[in-house]
């Protein structure tokens, strides 16, 4: 019998096989263009490291509804590909054919096969070892940069907007929005109860949010035109900063917890390894009932790594714990994975405290919905 851990946990780093389900609703008359684009796309995807197989399916009830499923050896190679600039360009031809999409990602926990028809080679990758306990909350972030010199103006705009309506529909509501800045980089993290896609669509349609987005447009380093669906789609695709790991103690969290976001300047090509190392350290912290870390979420895309952590103590009272490393060996690993020219050294307590001070992002706003 499998025993479930009491802690809340989500992770892309358990090593299990990944099943990706992409639901698509095509424009009428776009089937042929879609099929041609898909044929080109699937030949490219077949050569991506970690990809096992994919299937294209069409609804037997509504021919405009299509389904693409793919299987991957584990989540990290999929995330590295789907968040890459190569992927953004690769899927561009599909956008003109598709009215709406929804992407779902699952770790493979159990599987049943017809023994007589099993292929001689076993499937690549392994199954998820144990079920995880969720809290019904989906976590996601967006990140983008603004023109140097405009940081204070952007912070003022982002701090002053009116919160959108929390209720999206009968099953989905916004719970919390936390917005931070590190230099000219903005990170906006959201927590959603229910359907993330529905919530993000709801947010984008709220007049107060649209006004803020238009107000910061002149300050963005990457140009965008929100009136052009393709321009908006490309911008938000590039801005996506997925949550790759979350862990928190189960049960009601006590008062007095303060949220921080830490920005880790990863060396080129080391973002995923850095996120994985921090995830392991946070798992250990969650198993320690005396640890003042109430919970943490790690967001990672390429070499952008942000760790949002809820602490019961001041962030500077225990720099190593706040940074998510335990002991000199893990500090040495962290030193190998970050850009020390940007972050400074980590050779002594003074340098570690200095790195924490530089990594601690400026909190612009942290808003909870009533009852969240």
Coordinates of C-alpha atoms in Angstrom, one line a residue:
X1 CA 0.0 0.0 0.0
X2 CA 1.4 3.4 -1.0
X3 CA 1.7 6.0 1.8
X4 CA 1.1 9.6 0.8
X5 CA 3.3 12.3 2.3
X6 CA 1.4 14.9 4.2
X7 CA 3.3 17.8 2.6
X8 CA 2.0 19.5 -0.5
X9 CA 4.3 18.8 -3.4
X10 CA 4.6 19.3 -7.2
X11 CA 7.8 18.6 -9.1
X12 CA 9.2 18.2 -12.6
X13 CA 12.3 16.5 -11.2
X14 CA 11.1 13.1 -10.0
X15 CA 12.5 11.4 -13.2
X16 CA 9.3 9.9 -14.3
X17 CA 8.0 9.7 -17.8
X18 CA 5.8 12.6 -18.9
X19 CA 2.6 12.6 -20.9
X20 CA 1.7 15.9 -22.6
X21 CA -1.8 16.4 -23.9
X22 CA -2.5 19.3 -26.2
X23 CA -6.2 20.1 -26.9
X24 CA -6.8 22.2 -30.1
X25 CA -9.9 23.8 -31.6
X26 CA -9.3 24.6 -35.3
X27 CA -10.7 27.3 -37.4
X28 CA -13.2 26.0 -40.0
X29 CA -11.5 25.1 -43.2
X30 CA -8.0 25.1 -41.6
X31 CA -7.6 21.3 -41.4
X32 CA -5.3 21.0 -44.5
X33 CA -3.0 23.8 -43.4
X34 CA -2.9 22.4 -39.9
X35 CA -2.0 18.9 -41.1
X36 CA 0.8 20.3 -43.3
X37 CA 2.2 22.4 -40.4
X38 CA 2.0 19.4 -38.1
X39 CA 3.8 17.1 -40.5
X40 CA 6.7 19.5 -40.6
X41 CA 6.6 20.0 -36.8
X42 CA 6.5 16.3 -35.9
X43 CA 9.6 15.6 -38.0
X44 CA 11.5 18.2 -36.0
X45 CA 10.2 17.1 -32.6
X46 CA 11.2 13.5 -33.3
X47 CA 14.9 14.6 -33.1
X48 CA 14.5 16.5 -29.8
X49 CA 16.4 14.7 -26.9
X50 CA 14.0 13.0 -24.5
X51 CA 11.1 12.7 -26.9
X52 CA 9.6 9.2 -27.2
X53 CA 6.5 9.4 -29.3
X54 CA 3.5 11.4 -30.2
X55 CA 0.0 10.9 -31.7
X56 CA -2.3 13.2 -33.6
X57 CA -6.0 12.5 -33.0
X58 CA -9.2 14.0 -34.3
X59 CA -12.6 14.0 -32.5
X60 CA -15.1 11.5 -33.8
X61 CA -17.9 13.9 -32.6
X62 CA -16.5 17.3 -33.7
X63 CA -14.0 17.3 -36.5
X64 CA -12.8 20.7 -35.5
X65 CA -11.4 19.3 -32.2
X66 CA -8.0 17.7 -32.3
X67 CA -5.7 16.2 -29.8
X68 CA -1.9 15.8 -29.8
X69 CA -0.4 13.6 -27.2
X70 CA 3.3 13.1 -26.7
X71 CA 5.4 11.1 -24.3
X72 CA 8.8 12.1 -23.0
X73 CA 11.5 10.3 -20.9
X74 CA 11.0 12.9 -18.2
X75 CA 9.8 16.4 -17.7
X76 CA 13.1 18.4 -17.9
X77 CA 13.9 17.7 -21.6
X78 CA 10.3 18.6 -22.5
X79 CA 10.4 21.8 -20.5
X80 CA 13.8 22.8 -22.0
X81 CA 12.3 22.3 -25.5
X82 CA 8.9 23.9 -25.0
X83 CA 10.4 27.0 -23.4
X84 CA 13.1 27.4 -26.0
X85 CA 13.2 30.1 -28.7
X86 CA 13.4 27.2 -31.2
X87 CA 9.9 26.0 -30.1
X88 CA 8.4 29.5 -30.4
X89 CA 9.5 29.6 -34.0
X90 CA 8.6 26.0 -34.7
X91 CA 4.9 26.3 -33.7
X92 CA 4.4 29.7 -35.3
X93 CA 2.7 28.1 -38.5
X94 CA 0.1 26.4 -36.3
X95 CA -1.2 29.7 -34.8
X96 CA -3.1 30.7 -37.9
X97 CA -5.0 27.4 -37.9
X98 CA -6.0 27.2 -34.2
X99 CA -8.8 29.0 -32.5
X100 CA -8.0 27.8 -29.0
X101 CA -5.5 25.5 -27.3
X102 CA -5.0 23.9 -23.9
X103 CA -1.9 22.1 -22.7
X104 CA -1.9 19.5 -19.9
X105 CA 1.1 17.7 -18.5
X106 CA 1.1 14.5 -16.4
X107 CA 3.7 12.3 -14.8
X108 CA 3.0 8.6 -15.6
X109 CA 2.2 6.9 -12.3
X110 CA 0.8 3.5 -13.4
X111 CA 0.3 1.7 -16.7
X112 CA -1.4 -1.5 -17.9
X113 CA -0.3 -3.3 -21.0
X114 CA -1.3 -6.4 -22.9
X115 CA 1.6 -8.7 -22.1
X116 CA 1.3 -10.6 -25.3
X117 CA 1.7 -7.4 -27.4
X118 CA 4.6 -5.8 -25.4
X119 CA 7.4 -4.6 -27.5
X120 CA 10.8 -6.4 -26.9
X121 CA 12.3 -3.1 -25.7
X122 CA 11.0 -1.7 -22.4
X123 CA 9.6 1.9 -22.4
X124 CA 12.2 4.6 -21.8
X125 CA 12.0 6.5 -18.5
X126 CA 10.4 5.3 -15.3
X127 CA 7.1 5.6 -13.6
X128 CA 6.3 8.2 -10.9
X129 CA 7.2 6.4 -7.7
X130 CA 4.3 7.7 -5.5
X131 CA 1.3 9.9 -5.8
X132 CA 1.8 13.5 -4.6
X133 CA -0.6 15.5 -2.4
X134 CA -1.9 18.6 -4.1
X135 CA -3.7 21.7 -2.7
X136 CA -5.8 22.4 -5.8
X137 CA -3.6 25.4 -6.6
X138 CA -1.8 26.0 -9.9
X139 CA 1.3 28.2 -9.8
X140 CA 2.7 30.1 -12.7
X141 CA 4.8 33.2 -13.4
X142 CA 5.6 35.6 -16.1
X143 CA 9.0 37.4 -16.5
X144 CA 10.1 40.2 -18.7
X145 CA 12.6 43.0 -18.7
X146 CA 12.1 46.8 -19.0
X147 CA 14.4 49.4 -20.4
X148 CA 17.2 50.4 -17.9
X149 CA 16.3 53.6 -16.2
X150 CA 12.6 53.0 -16.2
X151 CA 12.5 50.6 -13.2
X152 CA 11.0 53.1 -10.7
X153 CA 8.3 54.2 -13.1
X154 CA 7.4 50.6 -14.0
X155 CA 7.3 49.7 -10.3
X156 CA 5.0 52.6 -9.6
X157 CA 2.6 51.5 -12.4
X158 CA 2.6 47.8 -11.3
X159 CA 2.1 48.7 -7.6
X160 CA -0.9 51.0 -8.2
X161 CA -3.4 49.0 -10.2
X162 CA -6.8 47.9 -9.0
X163 CA -7.1 44.1 -8.4
X164 CA -9.2 42.3 -10.9
X165 CA -12.3 40.3 -9.9
X166 CA -11.0 37.1 -8.2
X167 CA -13.9 34.9 -9.3
X168 CA -13.4 33.6 -12.8
X169 CA -16.3 31.0 -12.9
X170 CA -17.9 28.4 -10.7
X171 CA -14.7 26.3 -10.4
X172 CA -11.8 28.8 -10.9
X173 CA -10.7 31.8 -8.9
X174 CA -7.6 33.9 -8.4
X175 CA -6.0 33.4 -5.0
X176 CA -2.8 35.4 -5.0
X177 CA -0.6 37.6 -7.1
X178 CA 3.0 38.4 -6.0
X179 CA 5.0 40.8 -8.1
X180 CA 8.8 41.4 -7.7
X181 CA 11.6 43.2 -9.5
X182 CA 15.3 42.5 -9.7
X183 CA 17.1 45.3 -11.5
X184 CA 15.1 45.7 -14.7
X185 CA 13.6 42.2 -14.6
X186 CA 9.9 41.8 -13.5
X187 CA 8.5 38.6 -12.2
X188 CA 4.8 38.2 -11.7
X189 CA 3.7 35.0 -9.9
X190 CA 0.1 33.9 -9.7
X191 CA -1.8 31.3 -7.7
X192 CA -5.0 30.0 -9.2
X193 CA -7.6 27.6 -7.8
X194 CA -8.9 25.7 -10.8
X195 CA -8.1 26.2 -14.5
X196 CA -5.0 28.3 -15.1
X197 CA -5.7 29.0 -18.7
X198 CA -9.2 30.3 -17.9
X199 CA -7.8 32.4 -15.1
X200 CA -5.1 34.0 -17.3
X201 CA -7.6 34.7 -20.0
X202 CA -9.9 36.3 -17.4
X203 CA -7.0 38.4 -16.1
X204 CA -6.1 39.6 -19.6
X205 CA -9.7 40.8 -20.3
X206 CA -10.0 42.9 -17.1
X207 CA -10.0 46.6 -17.9
X208 CA -7.8 47.5 -15.0
X209 CA -5.2 44.9 -16.0
X210 CA -5.3 46.0 -19.7
X211 CA -4.7 49.6 -18.6
X212 CA -1.6 48.5 -16.7
X213 CA -0.3 46.4 -19.6
X214 CA -0.7 49.4 -22.0
X215 CA 0.9 51.7 -19.5
X216 CA 4.1 49.7 -19.3
X217 CA 4.3 49.0 -23.0
X218 CA 6.7 52.0 -23.7
X219 CA 9.1 50.7 -21.2
X220 CA 9.4 47.1 -22.3
X221 CA 12.7 45.8 -23.9
X222 CA 10.7 43.4 -26.1
X223 CA 8.2 45.3 -28.2
X224 CA 4.6 44.0 -28.3
X225 CA 1.2 45.0 -29.7
X226 CA -1.6 43.6 -27.5
X227 CA -4.1 44.4 -30.1
X228 CA -2.4 41.9 -32.4
X229 CA -3.2 38.4 -31.1
X230 CA 0.0 36.9 -32.7
X231 CA 2.2 39.6 -31.1
X232 CA 0.6 39.1 -27.7
X233 CA 0.9 35.3 -28.0
X234 CA 4.6 35.4 -28.8
X235 CA 5.3 37.9 -26.0
X236 CA 3.5 35.9 -23.3
X237 CA 5.0 32.6 -24.6
X238 CA 8.5 34.0 -24.2
X239 CA 7.6 35.5 -20.8
X240 CA 6.3 32.3 -19.4
X241 CA 8.2 31.2 -16.3
X242 CA 6.9 27.8 -15.3
X243 CA 6.8 26.5 -11.8
X244 CA 9.0 23.4 -11.9
X245 CA 8.9 22.6 -8.2
X246 CA 6.7 23.4 -5.2
X247 CA 6.7 22.0 -1.7
X248 CA 5.0 23.1 1.5
X249 CA 4.1 21.7 4.8
X250 CA 0.5 20.3 5.0
X251 CA -2.2 21.9 7.1
X252 CA -3.0 25.5 7.9
X253 CA -0.1 27.9 7.7
X254 CA 0.4 30.1 10.8
X255 CA 0.4 33.9 10.6
X256 CA 3.6 35.8 10.5
X257 CA 4.9 34.2 7.3
X258 CA 6.6 36.6 4.8
X259 CA 7.1 35.9 1.1
X260 CA 10.4 36.6 -0.6
X261 CA 11.6 35.9 -4.2
X262 CA 15.2 35.2 -4.8
X263 CA 16.9 35.6 -8.2
X264 CA 19.7 33.2 -8.9
X265 CA 22.0 34.2 -11.8
X266 CA 22.7 30.8 -13.3
X267 CA 25.7 30.1 -15.5
X268 CA 24.9 29.6 -19.2
X269 CA 23.3 26.2 -19.6
X270 CA 23.1 25.5 -15.8
X271 CA 19.5 26.8 -15.1
X272 CA 17.9 23.4 -15.0
X273 CA 20.6 21.9 -12.8
X274 CA 20.4 24.8 -10.4
X275 CA 16.6 24.5 -10.1
X276 CA 17.0 20.8 -9.5
X277 CA 19.5 21.3 -6.8
X278 CA 17.4 23.9 -5.0
X279 CA 14.4 21.6 -5.3
X280 CA 16.2 18.8 -3.5
X281 CA 17.3 21.1 -0.7
X282 CA 13.7 22.4 -0.3
X283 CA 12.4 18.8 -0.1
X284 CA 14.8 18.2 2.8
X285 CA 13.7 21.4 4.5
X286 CA 10.0 20.3 4.2
X287 CA 10.8 17.1 6.0
X288 CA 12.2 19.1 9.0
X289 CA 9.4 20.2 11.2
X290 CA 11.7 22.8 12.9
X291 CA 12.7 24.4 9.6
X292 CA 11.3 28.0 9.3
X293 CA 10.7 27.5 5.6
X294 CA 6.9 27.2 5.3
X295 CA 7.0 26.6 1.6
X296 CA 8.8 27.3 -1.6
X297 CA 8.1 27.4 -5.4
X298 CA 10.9 27.3 -7.9
X299 CA 10.3 28.9 -11.3
X300 CA 12.8 28.2 -14.1
X301 CA 13.1 28.9 -17.8
X302 CA 16.4 28.5 -19.6
X303 CA 18.9 30.2 -17.2
X304 CA 16.3 32.3 -15.4
X305 CA 15.8 30.7 -11.9
X306 CA 13.6 32.3 -9.3
X307 CA 12.8 30.7 -6.0
X308 CA 9.8 32.1 -4.1
X309 CA 10.0 31.2 -0.5
X310 CA 7.6 31.7 2.5
X311 CA 9.6 32.2 5.7
X312 CA 8.7 32.4 9.4
X313 CA 11.9 34.3 10.1
X314 CA 13.6 37.4 8.7
X315 CA 15.3 36.5 5.4
X316 CA 18.7 37.8 6.6
X317 CA 18.6 35.9 10.0
X318 CA 19.9 32.7 8.4
X319 CA 21.3 33.5 4.9
X320 CA 22.2 29.9 3.9
X321 CA 18.7 28.6 4.9
X322 CA 17.1 31.4 3.1
X323 CA 19.1 30.7 0.0
X324 CA 18.1 27.1 0.1
X325 CA 21.5 25.5 0.8
X326 CA 22.6 23.4 3.7
X327 CA 26.2 23.2 4.6
X328 CA 29.5 24.0 2.8
X329 CA 29.2 21.1 0.2
X330 CA 25.9 22.4 -1.1
X331 CA 27.2 26.0 -1.0
X332 CA 30.1 24.8 -3.2
X333 CA 27.6 23.2 -5.7
X334 CA 25.7 26.5 -5.8
X335 CA 28.9 28.3 -6.5
X336 CA 29.6 26.1 -9.5
X337 CA 26.1 26.7 -10.9
X338 CA 25.8 30.5 -10.6
X339 CA 27.6 33.2 -12.4
X340 CA 29.9 34.5 -9.6
X341 CA 30.9 37.5 -11.7
X342 CA 27.3 38.7 -11.3
X343 CA 26.6 37.2 -7.9
X344 CA 29.9 37.6 -6.2
X345 CA 31.7 34.9 -4.3
X346 CA 30.3 32.4 -1.8
X347 CA 33.5 31.6 0.1
X348 CA 32.6 33.0 3.5
X349 CA 29.7 34.2 5.6
X350 CA 30.1 37.8 4.5
X351 CA 30.0 36.9 0.8
X352 CA 27.0 34.6 1.3
X353 CA 25.1 37.4 3.1
X354 CA 26.0 39.8 0.3
X355 CA 24.8 37.3 -2.3
X356 CA 21.5 37.0 -0.4
X357 CA 21.1 40.7 -0.3
X358 CA 21.6 41.0 -4.0
X359 CA 19.4 38.0 -4.8
X360 CA 16.4 39.2 -2.7
X361 CA 14.1 40.7 -5.2
X362 CA 12.2 43.9 -4.4
X363 CA 8.6 43.2 -3.5
X364 CA 6.3 45.5 -5.6
X365 CA 2.9 44.0 -4.5
X366 CA 1.6 40.9 -2.9
X367 CA -2.2 40.6 -3.1
X368 CA -4.5 37.9 -1.8
X369 CA -8.1 37.4 -2.8
X370 CA -10.6 37.5 0.1
X371 CA -10.6 34.1 1.8
X372 CA -7.5 32.8 0.1

